Coordinates of C-alpha atoms (C1' of nucleotides) in Angstrom, one line a residue:
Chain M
X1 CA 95.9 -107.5 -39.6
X2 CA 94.8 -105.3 -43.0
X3 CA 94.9 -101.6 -43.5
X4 CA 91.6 -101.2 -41.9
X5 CA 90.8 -97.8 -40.6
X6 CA 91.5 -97.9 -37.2
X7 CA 88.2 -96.4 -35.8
X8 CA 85.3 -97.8 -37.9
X9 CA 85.8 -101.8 -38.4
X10 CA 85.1 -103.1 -41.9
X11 CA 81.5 -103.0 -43.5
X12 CA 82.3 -106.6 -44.6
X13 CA 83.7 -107.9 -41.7
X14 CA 80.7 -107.1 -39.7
X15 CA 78.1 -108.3 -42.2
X16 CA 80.5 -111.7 -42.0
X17 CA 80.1 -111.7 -38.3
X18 CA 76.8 -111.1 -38.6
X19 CA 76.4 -114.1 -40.9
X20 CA 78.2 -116.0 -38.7
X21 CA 75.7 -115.1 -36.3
X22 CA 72.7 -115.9 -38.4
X23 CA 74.6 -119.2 -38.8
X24 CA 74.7 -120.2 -35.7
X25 CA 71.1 -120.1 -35.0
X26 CA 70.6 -122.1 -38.1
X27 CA 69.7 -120.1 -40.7
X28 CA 71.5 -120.5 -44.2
X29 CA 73.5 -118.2 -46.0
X30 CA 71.8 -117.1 -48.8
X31 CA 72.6 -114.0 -51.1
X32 CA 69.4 -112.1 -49.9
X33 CA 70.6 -112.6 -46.2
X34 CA 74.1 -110.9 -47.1
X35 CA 72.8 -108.4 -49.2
X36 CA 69.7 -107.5 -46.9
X37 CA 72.9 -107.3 -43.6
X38 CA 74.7 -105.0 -45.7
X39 CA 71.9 -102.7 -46.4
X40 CA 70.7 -102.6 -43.3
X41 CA 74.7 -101.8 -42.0
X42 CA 75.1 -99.3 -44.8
X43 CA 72.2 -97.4 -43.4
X44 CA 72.5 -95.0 -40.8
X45 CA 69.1 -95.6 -39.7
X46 CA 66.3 -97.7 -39.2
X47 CA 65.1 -98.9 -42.1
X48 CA 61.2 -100.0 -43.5
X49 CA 60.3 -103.3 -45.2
X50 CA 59.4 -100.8 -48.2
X51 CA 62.7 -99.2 -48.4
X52 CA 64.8 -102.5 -47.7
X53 CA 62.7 -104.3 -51.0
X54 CA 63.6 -101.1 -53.0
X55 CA 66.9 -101.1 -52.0
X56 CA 69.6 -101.5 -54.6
X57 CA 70.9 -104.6 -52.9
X58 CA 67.7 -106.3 -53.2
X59 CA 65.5 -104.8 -55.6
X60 CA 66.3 -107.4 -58.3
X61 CA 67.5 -109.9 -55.6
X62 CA 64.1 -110.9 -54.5
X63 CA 60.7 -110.0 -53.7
X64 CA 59.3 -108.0 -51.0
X65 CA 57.6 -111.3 -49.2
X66 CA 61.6 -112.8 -48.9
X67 CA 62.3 -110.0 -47.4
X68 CA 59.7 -109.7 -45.1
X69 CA 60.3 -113.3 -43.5
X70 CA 63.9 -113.1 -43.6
X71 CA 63.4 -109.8 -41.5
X72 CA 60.6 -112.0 -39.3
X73 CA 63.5 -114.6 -38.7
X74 CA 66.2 -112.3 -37.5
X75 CA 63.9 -110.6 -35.6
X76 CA 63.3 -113.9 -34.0
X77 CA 66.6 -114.8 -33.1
X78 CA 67.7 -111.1 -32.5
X79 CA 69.6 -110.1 -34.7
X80 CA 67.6 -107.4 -36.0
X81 CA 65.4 -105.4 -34.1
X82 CA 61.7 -104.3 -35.1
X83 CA 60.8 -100.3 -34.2
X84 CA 57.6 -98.6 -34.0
X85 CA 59.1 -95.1 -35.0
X86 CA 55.5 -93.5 -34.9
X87 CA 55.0 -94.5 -38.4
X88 CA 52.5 -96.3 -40.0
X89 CA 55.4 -98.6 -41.2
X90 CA 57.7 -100.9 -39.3
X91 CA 61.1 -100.0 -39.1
X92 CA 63.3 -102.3 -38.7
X93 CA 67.4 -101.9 -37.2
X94 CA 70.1 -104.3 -37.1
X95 CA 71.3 -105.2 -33.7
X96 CA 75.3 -104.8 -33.9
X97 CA 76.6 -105.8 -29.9
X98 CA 77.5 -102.7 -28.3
X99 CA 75.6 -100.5 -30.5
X100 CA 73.1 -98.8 -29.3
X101 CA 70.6 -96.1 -31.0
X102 CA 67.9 -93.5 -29.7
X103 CA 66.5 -91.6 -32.5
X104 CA 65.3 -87.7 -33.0
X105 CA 62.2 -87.4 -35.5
X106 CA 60.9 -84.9 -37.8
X107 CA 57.2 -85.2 -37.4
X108 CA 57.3 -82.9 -40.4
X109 CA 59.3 -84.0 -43.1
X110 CA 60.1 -87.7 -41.7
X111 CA 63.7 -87.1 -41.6
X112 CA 65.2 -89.9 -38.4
X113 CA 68.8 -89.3 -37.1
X114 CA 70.6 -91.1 -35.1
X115 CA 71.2 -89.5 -31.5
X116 CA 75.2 -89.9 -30.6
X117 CA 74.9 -88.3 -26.7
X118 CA 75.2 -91.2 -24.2
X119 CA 71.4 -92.7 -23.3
X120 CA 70.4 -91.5 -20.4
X121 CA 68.5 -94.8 -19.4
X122 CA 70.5 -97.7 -18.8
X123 CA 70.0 -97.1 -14.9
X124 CA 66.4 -97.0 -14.9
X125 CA 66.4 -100.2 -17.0
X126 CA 68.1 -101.8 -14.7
X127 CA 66.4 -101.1 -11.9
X128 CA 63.1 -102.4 -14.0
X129 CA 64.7 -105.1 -14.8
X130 CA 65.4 -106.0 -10.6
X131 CA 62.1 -104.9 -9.8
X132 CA 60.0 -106.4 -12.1
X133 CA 61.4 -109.7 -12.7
X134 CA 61.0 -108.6 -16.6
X135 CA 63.3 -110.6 -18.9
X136 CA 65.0 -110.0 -22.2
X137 CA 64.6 -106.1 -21.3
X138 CA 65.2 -103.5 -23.8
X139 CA 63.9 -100.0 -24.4
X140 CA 63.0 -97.7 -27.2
X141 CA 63.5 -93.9 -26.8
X142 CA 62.8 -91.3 -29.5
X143 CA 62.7 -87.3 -29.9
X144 CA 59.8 -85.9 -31.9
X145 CA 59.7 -82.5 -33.2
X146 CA 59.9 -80.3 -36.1
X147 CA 63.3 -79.6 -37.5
X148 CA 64.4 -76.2 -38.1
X149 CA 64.1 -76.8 -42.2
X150 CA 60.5 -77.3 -41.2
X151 CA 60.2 -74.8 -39.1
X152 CA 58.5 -72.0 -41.1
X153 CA 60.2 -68.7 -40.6
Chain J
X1 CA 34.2 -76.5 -2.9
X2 CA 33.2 -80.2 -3.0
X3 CA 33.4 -83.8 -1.3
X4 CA 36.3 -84.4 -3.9
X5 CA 38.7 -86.9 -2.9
X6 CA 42.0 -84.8 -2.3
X7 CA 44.4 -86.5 -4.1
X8 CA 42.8 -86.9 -7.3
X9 CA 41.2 -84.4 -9.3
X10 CA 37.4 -85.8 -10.2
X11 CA 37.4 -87.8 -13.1
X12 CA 34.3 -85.3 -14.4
X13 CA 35.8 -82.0 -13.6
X14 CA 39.2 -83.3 -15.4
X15 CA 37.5 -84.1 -18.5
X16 CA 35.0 -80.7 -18.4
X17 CA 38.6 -78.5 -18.3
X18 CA 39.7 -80.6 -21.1
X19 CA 36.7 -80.0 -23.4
X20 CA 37.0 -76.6 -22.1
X21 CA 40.5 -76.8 -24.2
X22 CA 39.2 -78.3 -27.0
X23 CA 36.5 -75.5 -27.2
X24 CA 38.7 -72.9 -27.4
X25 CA 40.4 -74.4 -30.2
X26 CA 37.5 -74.4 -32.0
X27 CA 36.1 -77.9 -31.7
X28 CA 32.2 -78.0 -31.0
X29 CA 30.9 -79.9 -27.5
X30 CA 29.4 -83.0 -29.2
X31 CA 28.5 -86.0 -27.2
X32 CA 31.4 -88.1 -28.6
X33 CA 33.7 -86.0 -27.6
X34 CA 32.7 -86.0 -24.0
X35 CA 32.6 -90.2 -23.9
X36 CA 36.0 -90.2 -26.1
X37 CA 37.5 -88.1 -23.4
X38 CA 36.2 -89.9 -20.9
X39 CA 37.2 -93.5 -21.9
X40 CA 40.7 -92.3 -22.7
X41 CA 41.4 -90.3 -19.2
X42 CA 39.7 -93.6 -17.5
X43 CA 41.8 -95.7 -19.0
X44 CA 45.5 -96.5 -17.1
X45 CA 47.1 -97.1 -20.5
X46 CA 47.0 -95.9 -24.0
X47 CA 44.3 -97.3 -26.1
X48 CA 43.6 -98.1 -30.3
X49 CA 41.3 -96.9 -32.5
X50 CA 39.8 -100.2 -32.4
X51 CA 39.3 -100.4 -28.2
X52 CA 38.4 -96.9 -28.6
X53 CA 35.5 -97.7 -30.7
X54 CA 34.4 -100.7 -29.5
X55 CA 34.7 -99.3 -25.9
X56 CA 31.3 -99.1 -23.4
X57 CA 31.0 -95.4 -23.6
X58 CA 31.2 -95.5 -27.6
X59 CA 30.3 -98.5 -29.3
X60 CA 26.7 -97.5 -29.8
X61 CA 27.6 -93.9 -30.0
X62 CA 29.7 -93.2 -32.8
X63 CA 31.6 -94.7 -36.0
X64 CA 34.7 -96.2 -35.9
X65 CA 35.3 -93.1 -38.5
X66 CA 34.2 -90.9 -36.4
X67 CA 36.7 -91.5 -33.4
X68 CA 39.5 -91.6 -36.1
X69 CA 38.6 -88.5 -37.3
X70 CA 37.9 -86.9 -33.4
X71 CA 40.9 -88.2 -32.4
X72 CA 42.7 -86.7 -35.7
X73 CA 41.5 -83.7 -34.7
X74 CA 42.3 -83.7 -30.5
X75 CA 46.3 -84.8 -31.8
X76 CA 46.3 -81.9 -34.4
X77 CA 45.7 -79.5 -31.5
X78 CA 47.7 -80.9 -28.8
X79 CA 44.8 -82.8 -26.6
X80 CA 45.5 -86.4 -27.3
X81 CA 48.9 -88.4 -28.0
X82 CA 49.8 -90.6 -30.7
X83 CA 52.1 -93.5 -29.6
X84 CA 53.6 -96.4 -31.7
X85 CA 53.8 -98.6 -28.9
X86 CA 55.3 -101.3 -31.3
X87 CA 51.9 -102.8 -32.3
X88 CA 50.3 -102.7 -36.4
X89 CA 47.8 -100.4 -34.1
X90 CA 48.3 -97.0 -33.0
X91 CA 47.9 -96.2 -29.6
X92 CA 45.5 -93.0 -28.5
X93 CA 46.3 -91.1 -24.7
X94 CA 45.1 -88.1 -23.0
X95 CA 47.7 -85.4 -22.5
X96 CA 47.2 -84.1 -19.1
X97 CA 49.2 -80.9 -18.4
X98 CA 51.4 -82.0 -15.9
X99 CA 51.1 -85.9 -16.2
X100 CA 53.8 -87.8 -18.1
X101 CA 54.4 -91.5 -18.7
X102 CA 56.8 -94.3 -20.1
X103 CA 55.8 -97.5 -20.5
X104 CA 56.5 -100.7 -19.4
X105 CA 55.1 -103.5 -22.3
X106 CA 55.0 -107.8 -22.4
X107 CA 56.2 -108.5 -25.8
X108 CA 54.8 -112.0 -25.3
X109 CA 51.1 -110.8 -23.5
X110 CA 50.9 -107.6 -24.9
X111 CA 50.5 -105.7 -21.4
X112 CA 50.8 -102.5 -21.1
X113 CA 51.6 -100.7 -17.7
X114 CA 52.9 -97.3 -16.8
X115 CA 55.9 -96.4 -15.2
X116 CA 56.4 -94.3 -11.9
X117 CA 59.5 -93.7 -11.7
X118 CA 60.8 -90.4 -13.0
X119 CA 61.6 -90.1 -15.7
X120 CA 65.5 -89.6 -16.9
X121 CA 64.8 -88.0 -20.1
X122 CA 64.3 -84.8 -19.6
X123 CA 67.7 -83.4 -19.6
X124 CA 68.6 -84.9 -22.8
X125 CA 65.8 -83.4 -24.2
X126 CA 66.7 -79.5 -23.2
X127 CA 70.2 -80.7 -24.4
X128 CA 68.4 -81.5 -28.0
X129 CA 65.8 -78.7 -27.8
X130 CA 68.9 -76.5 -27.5
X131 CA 71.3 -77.8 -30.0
X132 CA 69.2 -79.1 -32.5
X133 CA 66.8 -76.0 -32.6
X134 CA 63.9 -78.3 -33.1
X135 CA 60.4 -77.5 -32.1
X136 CA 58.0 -78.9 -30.0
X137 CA 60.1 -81.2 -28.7
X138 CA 58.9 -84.6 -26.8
X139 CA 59.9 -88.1 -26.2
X140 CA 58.3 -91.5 -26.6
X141 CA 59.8 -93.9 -24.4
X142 CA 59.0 -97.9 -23.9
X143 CA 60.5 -100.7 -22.2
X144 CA 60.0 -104.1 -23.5
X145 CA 60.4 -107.4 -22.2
X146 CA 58.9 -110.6 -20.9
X147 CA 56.6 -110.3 -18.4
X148 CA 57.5 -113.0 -15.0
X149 CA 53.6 -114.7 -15.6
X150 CA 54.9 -115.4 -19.5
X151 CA 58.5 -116.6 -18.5
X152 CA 58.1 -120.5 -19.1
X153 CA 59.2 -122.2 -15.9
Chain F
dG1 C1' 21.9 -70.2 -41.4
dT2 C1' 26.5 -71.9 -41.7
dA3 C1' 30.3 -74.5 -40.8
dA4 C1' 31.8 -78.4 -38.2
dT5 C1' 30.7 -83.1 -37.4
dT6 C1' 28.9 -87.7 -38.5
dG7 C1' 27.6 -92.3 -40.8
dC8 C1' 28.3 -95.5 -44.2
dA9 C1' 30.7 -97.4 -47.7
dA10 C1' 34.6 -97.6 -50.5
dA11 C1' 39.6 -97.0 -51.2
dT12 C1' 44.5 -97.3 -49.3
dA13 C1' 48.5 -98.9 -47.1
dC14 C1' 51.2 -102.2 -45.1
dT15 C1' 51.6 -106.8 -43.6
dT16 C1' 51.0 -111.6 -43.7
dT17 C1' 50.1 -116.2 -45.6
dG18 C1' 49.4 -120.4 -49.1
dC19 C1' 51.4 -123.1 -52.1
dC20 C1' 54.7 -125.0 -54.9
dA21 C1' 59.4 -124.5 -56.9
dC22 C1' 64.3 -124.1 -55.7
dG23 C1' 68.9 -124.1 -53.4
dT24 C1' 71.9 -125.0 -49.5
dA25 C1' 73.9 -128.2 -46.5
Chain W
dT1 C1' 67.9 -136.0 -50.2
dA2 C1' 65.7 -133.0 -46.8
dC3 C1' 64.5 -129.0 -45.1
dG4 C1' 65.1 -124.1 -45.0
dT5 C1' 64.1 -120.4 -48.6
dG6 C1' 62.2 -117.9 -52.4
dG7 C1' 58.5 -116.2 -55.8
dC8 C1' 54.0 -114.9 -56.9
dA9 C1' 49.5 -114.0 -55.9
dA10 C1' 45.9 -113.6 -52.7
dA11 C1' 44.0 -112.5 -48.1
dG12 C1' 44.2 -109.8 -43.8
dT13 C1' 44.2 -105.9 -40.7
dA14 C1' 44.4 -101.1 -39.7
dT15 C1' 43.8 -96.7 -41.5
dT16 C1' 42.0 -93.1 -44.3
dT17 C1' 38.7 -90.7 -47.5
dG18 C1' 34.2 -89.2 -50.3
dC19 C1' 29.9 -87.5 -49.9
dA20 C1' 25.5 -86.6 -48.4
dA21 C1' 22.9 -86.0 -44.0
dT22 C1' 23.0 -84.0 -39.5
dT23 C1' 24.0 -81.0 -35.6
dA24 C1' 26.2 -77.4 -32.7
dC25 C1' 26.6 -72.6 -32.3

DNA sequence: GTAATTGCAAATACTTTGCCACGTA
DNA sequence: TACGTGGCAAAGTATTTGCAATTAC
């Protein structure tokens, strides 16, 4: 339709599906839910409450408690996901349909990249999910390890 | 040499070779650190500072301080785990040489269960350990999902 | 004897909630 | 207008630290 680059689709379009989304499962559109979508999108990782609040987008958008319950309410209806990430803060990731993200961890300097190889552990979630009778399956799966900057020589 | 059972190690002997580790690292034999030990490699699952502390073996042993700062000091040197597990609490286990686990966790009741199955990680993880050039290399990985007693009819 | 370990109390860090004002539908 | 949202401030929960007393080696 547009000149769009032909691999990566749109920043805005996404955040507008993903309004769309939000939408649907009645919430309201409110500048903090846009600008906290694109922030989130922007980012090539997981993100904490802290760092979303601080944000450009948001830091004199709203306060850190708006912020926090809009983050409850999409986690709610799944459209962000909440990580543990070993830290002693949250980390929270937005959900984009056929995305999916295993991390690799700097247990030195906190640095979190996103891994790109294929997860290896679709097939075992699957078979959980036959065997166990477990709904609404998902999995977490991260690296830990010291990065060769941290590595001392 | 003894009536022990022949597929499982005594719990006993298990946790004297793991002090035995901890000694040579330099940690002193104290009485907490045998009932810590003991309460973690009893336990199926991983356990919080809080269970930990408030656990039979402990509770009128030691500080809730004091297990923090034991279990500080067993993670620093290799003996003990740190998981996020998704929870505000961190959660504590016992690194067995040998013994691995993923687990398999209710979002709704909060269960925690290990898996059996092998797991499909490891690969991946030379891959990393090779291309990345990080150090120390493990992986945390967690299924989550709702439990068959806590799907509503 | 000396350094590691402990208890108790106090300080942090991050999260979560109450209550009333406000904006979206 | 009505109900979801937002701001500010206060409360909660889990973790972490200071310091003097104790204990293992």
């Amino acid at each position: 339709m547009s000149a769009t680059p032909h691999k990566t689709k749109p920043l805005q379009s996404v955040v507008q599906e993903t309004v769309a989304r939000c939408r649907e499962v009645g919430l309201r559109r409110t500048k903090a839910l846009e600008e906290l979508l694109t922030t989130l999108l922007e980012s090539a990782r997981p993100m904490t409450l802290a760092e979303l609040a601080a944000s450009t987008r948001l830091a004199d958008q709203c306060d850190k408690a708006t912020v926090f319950r809009l983050l409850q309410r999409l986690v709610e209806h799944g459209v962000v996901r909440r990580l543990g990430l070993h830290e002693r803060a949250a980390y929270f990731t937005l959900l984009v349909p056929g995305k999916h993200n295993d991390y690799l961890i700097c247990t030195s300097c906190g640095t979190i990249e996103a891994i790109k190889a294929p997860c290896p552990v679709h097939h075992l979630e699957d078979e959980i999910r036959r065997k166990t009778g477990f709904q609404n399956l998902y999995h977490e799966l991260e690296f830990f390890g010291v990065c060769p900057k941290c590595v001392p020589a």
